Tab-separated table of C-alpha atoms in Angstrom:
chain	number	residue	atom	x	y	z
A	1	HIS	CA	-77.607	-40.856	-94.031
A	2	VAL	CA	-78.486	-44.123	-95.745
A	3	ILE	CA	-82.123	-45.226	-95.935
A	4	ASN	CA	-83.630	-48.382	-97.505
A	5	SER	CA	-80.584	-49.397	-99.518
A	6	SER	CA	-78.486	-52.430	-100.314
A	7	VAL	CA	-74.726	-52.785	-100.665
A	8	THR	CA	-72.858	-55.809	-101.960
A	9	GLY	CA	-69.189	-56.670	-102.051
A	10	GLY	CA	-66.634	-59.221	-100.957
A	11	GLN	CA	-65.058	-57.558	-97.927
A	12	LYS	CA	-64.872	-54.197	-96.147
A	13	VAL	CA	-68.526	-53.579	-96.983
A	14	ALA	CA	-70.711	-51.042	-95.146
A	15	GLY	CA	-73.488	-48.517	-95.461
A	16	ILE	CA	-71.245	-45.525	-94.632
A	17	VAL	CA	-67.492	-46.406	-94.601
A	18	GLY	CA	-65.984	-49.620	-95.977
A	19	CYS	CA	-62.531	-49.244	-94.387
A	20	ILE	CA	-60.857	-46.914	-91.888
A	21	SER	CA	-57.096	-47.376	-91.730
A	22	VAL	CA	-54.875	-45.315	-89.471
A	23	GLU	CA	-51.678	-46.919	-90.734
A	24	GLY	CA	-49.287	-43.981	-91.064
A	25	ALA	CA	-52.136	-41.465	-90.896
A	26	SER	CA	-51.839	-38.363	-88.752
A	27	SER	CA	-55.259	-36.823	-89.254
A	28	LYS	CA	-58.370	-37.445	-87.194
A	29	ASN	CA	-60.493	-40.402	-88.223
A	30	GLU	CA	-64.117	-39.737	-87.310
A	31	VAL	CA	-67.546	-41.053	-88.212
A	32	THR	CA	-70.114	-38.813	-86.519
A	33	ASN	CA	-73.824	-38.040	-86.761
A	34	CYS	CA	-74.608	-40.683	-89.394
A	35	SER	CA	-77.598	-42.976	-89.617
A	36	VAL	CA	-78.287	-46.178	-91.488
A	37	GLU	CA	-81.820	-47.579	-91.648
A	38	GLY	CA	-83.248	-50.417	-93.676
A	39	LEU	CA	-79.898	-51.568	-95.087
A	40	THR	CA	-79.190	-54.973	-96.602
A	41	LEU	CA	-75.568	-56.088	-96.976
A	42	GLY	CA	-74.554	-59.118	-99.023
A	43	SER	CA	-71.828	-60.799	-101.030
A	44	ASN	CA	-71.488	-60.058	-104.736
A	45	ILE	CA	-69.296	-63.123	-105.270
A	46	PRO	CA	-71.294	-66.224	-106.263
A	47	ASP	CA	-71.099	-69.026	-103.687
A	48	ASP	CA	-68.883	-66.955	-101.389
A	49	ILE	CA	-69.355	-65.301	-98.011
A	50	LEU	CA	-69.392	-61.687	-96.963
A	51	TYR	CA	-66.340	-60.700	-94.917
A	52	GLN	CA	-65.655	-57.631	-92.731
A	53	ALA	CA	-69.068	-56.016	-93.077
A	54	GLY	CA	-71.185	-53.777	-90.847
A	55	ALA	CA	-73.965	-51.255	-91.256
A	56	LEU	CA	-71.812	-48.256	-90.290
A	57	VAL	CA	-68.193	-49.399	-90.873
A	58	GLY	CA	-66.932	-52.619	-92.433
A	59	TYR	CA	-63.345	-52.650	-91.136
A	60	ILE	CA	-61.214	-50.546	-88.772
A	61	GLN	CA	-57.438	-50.949	-88.771
A	62	LEU	CA	-55.370	-49.526	-85.910
A	63	VAL	CA	-51.919	-50.885	-86.701
A	64	ALA	CA	-49.458	-47.977	-86.657
A	65	ALA	CA	-48.630	-44.810	-84.788
A	66	ASN	CA	-51.495	-42.345	-84.883
A	67	PRO	CA	-52.218	-40.521	-81.634
A	68	ASN	CA	-55.666	-39.513	-82.900
A	69	GLY	CA	-57.093	-43.021	-83.198
A	70	VAL	CA	-60.724	-43.296	-84.321
A	71	LEU	CA	-63.874	-41.616	-82.983
A	72	ILE	CA	-67.299	-43.050	-83.801
A	73	GLU	CA	-69.964	-40.908	-82.171
A	74	ASN	CA	-73.683	-40.066	-82.329
A	75	ASN	CA	-74.511	-42.640	-85.012
A	76	SER	CA	-77.455	-44.978	-85.318
A	77	VAL	CA	-78.296	-48.144	-87.195
A	78	LYS	CA	-81.740	-49.692	-87.452
A	79	ASP	CA	-83.296	-52.650	-89.266
A	80	ILE	CA	-80.094	-54.103	-90.721
A	81	THR	CA	-79.968	-57.353	-92.693
A	82	ILE	CA	-76.640	-59.027	-93.364
A	83	ASN	CA	-76.792	-61.930	-95.812
A	84	ASP	CA	-74.064	-64.402	-96.778
A	85	ALA	CA	-72.149	-63.846	-93.511
A	86	PHE	CA	-71.769	-67.428	-92.362
A	87	GLY	CA	-69.336	-70.049	-93.542
A	88	GLY	CA	-66.279	-72.072	-92.704
A	89	PRO	CA	-66.093	-75.377	-90.879
A	90	ASP	CA	-67.886	-74.137	-87.752
A	91	ASN	CA	-70.420	-71.891	-89.522
A	92	GLN	CA	-69.406	-68.790	-87.521
A	93	ALA	CA	-69.932	-65.200	-88.589
A	94	TRP	CA	-66.986	-64.040	-90.666
A	95	TYR	CA	-66.086	-60.736	-89.049
A	96	CYS	CA	-69.505	-59.207	-89.649
A	97	GLY	CA	-71.392	-57.149	-87.082
A	98	THR	CA	-74.560	-55.106	-87.033
A	99	PHE	CA	-72.656	-51.861	-86.319
A	100	ILE	CA	-68.956	-52.489	-87.224
A	101	GLY	CA	-67.666	-55.567	-89.034
A	102	SER	CA	-64.176	-56.082	-87.602
A	103	ILE	CA	-61.444	-54.209	-85.757
A	104	ILE	CA	-57.719	-54.912	-86.004
A	105	ARG	CA	-55.686	-53.152	-83.310
A	106	LYS	CA	-52.155	-54.490	-83.161
A	107	GLN	CA	-50.353	-51.518	-81.645
A	108	GLN	CA	-50.934	-49.147	-78.810
A	109	VAL	CA	-48.997	-45.984	-79.553
A	110	ASP	CA	-49.215	-42.533	-77.942
A	111	GLY	CA	-52.630	-43.070	-76.410
A	112	GLN	CA	-54.276	-44.248	-79.634
A	113	LYS	CA	-57.839	-45.484	-78.994
A	114	LEU	CA	-61.034	-46.469	-80.724
A	115	ILE	CA	-63.755	-44.419	-79.031
A	116	LEU	CA	-67.443	-45.301	-79.442
A	117	ASN	CA	-69.788	-42.717	-77.885
A	118	ASN	CA	-73.554	-42.381	-77.884
A	119	ASN	CA	-74.267	-44.817	-80.724
A	120	THR	CA	-77.568	-46.653	-81.073
A	121	ILE	CA	-78.559	-50.023	-82.517
A	122	SER	CA	-82.304	-50.584	-82.760
A	123	GLY	CA	-85.034	-52.292	-84.735
A	124	THR	CA	-84.936	-55.777	-86.189
A	125	ASN	CA	-81.393	-56.823	-87.072
A	126	THR	CA	-79.982	-60.057	-88.428
A	127	ALA	CA	-78.641	-62.224	-85.616
A	128	LEU	CA	-74.914	-62.597	-86.317
A	129	TYR	CA	-73.738	-63.590	-82.874
A	130	LYS	CA	-72.391	-67.023	-83.813
A	131	SER	CA	-68.754	-66.538	-82.838
A	132	MET	CA	-67.313	-66.296	-79.338
A	133	TYR	CA	-65.799	-63.008	-80.588
A	134	SER	CA	-69.096	-61.562	-81.850
A	135	PHE	CA	-71.734	-59.276	-80.426
A	136	GLU	CA	-73.955	-56.547	-81.845
A	137	TYR	CA	-71.430	-53.678	-81.748
A	138	PHE	CA	-68.743	-55.418	-83.791
A	139	GLY	CA	-68.279	-58.843	-85.282
A	140	TRP	CA	-64.678	-59.371	-84.196
A	141	ALA	CA	-61.790	-57.453	-82.622
A	142	THR	CA	-58.207	-58.273	-81.786
A	143	ASN	CA	-57.868	-59.169	-78.121
A	144	THR	CA	-55.205	-60.714	-75.913
A	145	GLU	CA	-56.428	-64.201	-76.730
A	146	ASN	CA	-55.603	-63.864	-80.439
A	147	TYR	CA	-52.738	-61.328	-80.309
A	148	THR	CA	-50.062	-61.076	-77.630
A	149	GLY	CA	-48.704	-57.550	-78.246
A	150	ALA	CA	-49.900	-54.259	-76.765
A	151	ILE	CA	-53.204	-53.311	-78.373
A	152	ALA	CA	-55.087	-50.035	-78.679
A	153	PRO	CA	-58.017	-49.857	-76.257
A	154	ILE	CA	-61.666	-49.667	-77.244
A	155	VAL	CA	-63.670	-47.199	-75.149
A	156	ILE	CA	-67.461	-47.626	-75.238
A	157	ASP	CA	-69.506	-44.772	-73.733
A	158	GLY	CA	-66.645	-43.757	-71.444
A	159	GLN	CA	-65.810	-47.266	-70.237
A	160	GLU	CA	-62.697	-48.995	-71.508
A	161	TRP	CA	-63.492	-52.379	-72.903
A	162	ALA	CA	-60.930	-54.777	-71.447
A	163	PRO	CA	-59.391	-57.034	-74.095
A	164	ASP	CA	-60.357	-60.175	-72.195
A	165	TYR	CA	-63.885	-59.015	-71.405
A	166	PRO	CA	-66.434	-61.268	-73.152
A	167	PHE	CA	-68.060	-59.460	-76.068
A	168	LYS	CA	-71.422	-61.030	-75.300
A	169	ASN	CA	-71.758	-58.964	-72.127
A	170	VAL	CA	-71.382	-55.554	-73.761
A	171	THR	CA	-74.488	-53.819	-75.089
A	172	ALA	CA	-74.925	-50.910	-77.453
A	173	GLY	CA	-77.676	-48.326	-77.611
A	174	LYS	CA	-78.038	-47.310	-73.988
C-alpha cells in the first residue's frame, strides 16, 4: 500500500509496478489487493514529459505467448496527481492514466487476456482525458485502429472491452 507519496521518472512510472511484461514469461502476472492514495507522479527529466505512468501500473506489455496473461484485481487508487503528462503538437496525454498508464497488446495467444476485476478509482484525480484513446482506467491501449493484428482482449469486471469501443464510455469503480 502506498500512502501520501511521490514518484518521479521518465517512463514506466507508477506507485506500485512500473512495468509488467509477459514477453516470454510463463508465470502468472498479478497485481491484487493493493491501494494507492495521495500519490503524485511526475517527470524527473528537466523540460520533458512523463510517459507511460499510472497510479497502480505504468506500463503493461502483452506481446508474446503467455496463456496466463495479467490479472489486476481488488485494487484502489484515490487522490492521484499526475504532473508533466502533456506535450507534443496536440498537447495530448502521453500514455498516462489515473489507474494504468498504457497497455501494449500485439498478440492474442492461447487465450491470453488482461483481466481487470473489482478495482476502484475515487477521490480527486488529475484530469488526463485529453486523447481520444484516454479514459480514467488507462491512458492508452492498442486497438484495431492503431494495430491490425490479433490482439489480446481486455476484460473489465467480466465484460470484454471491444477493441473499437470508445474508451470514454467505460467507467471504473462500480
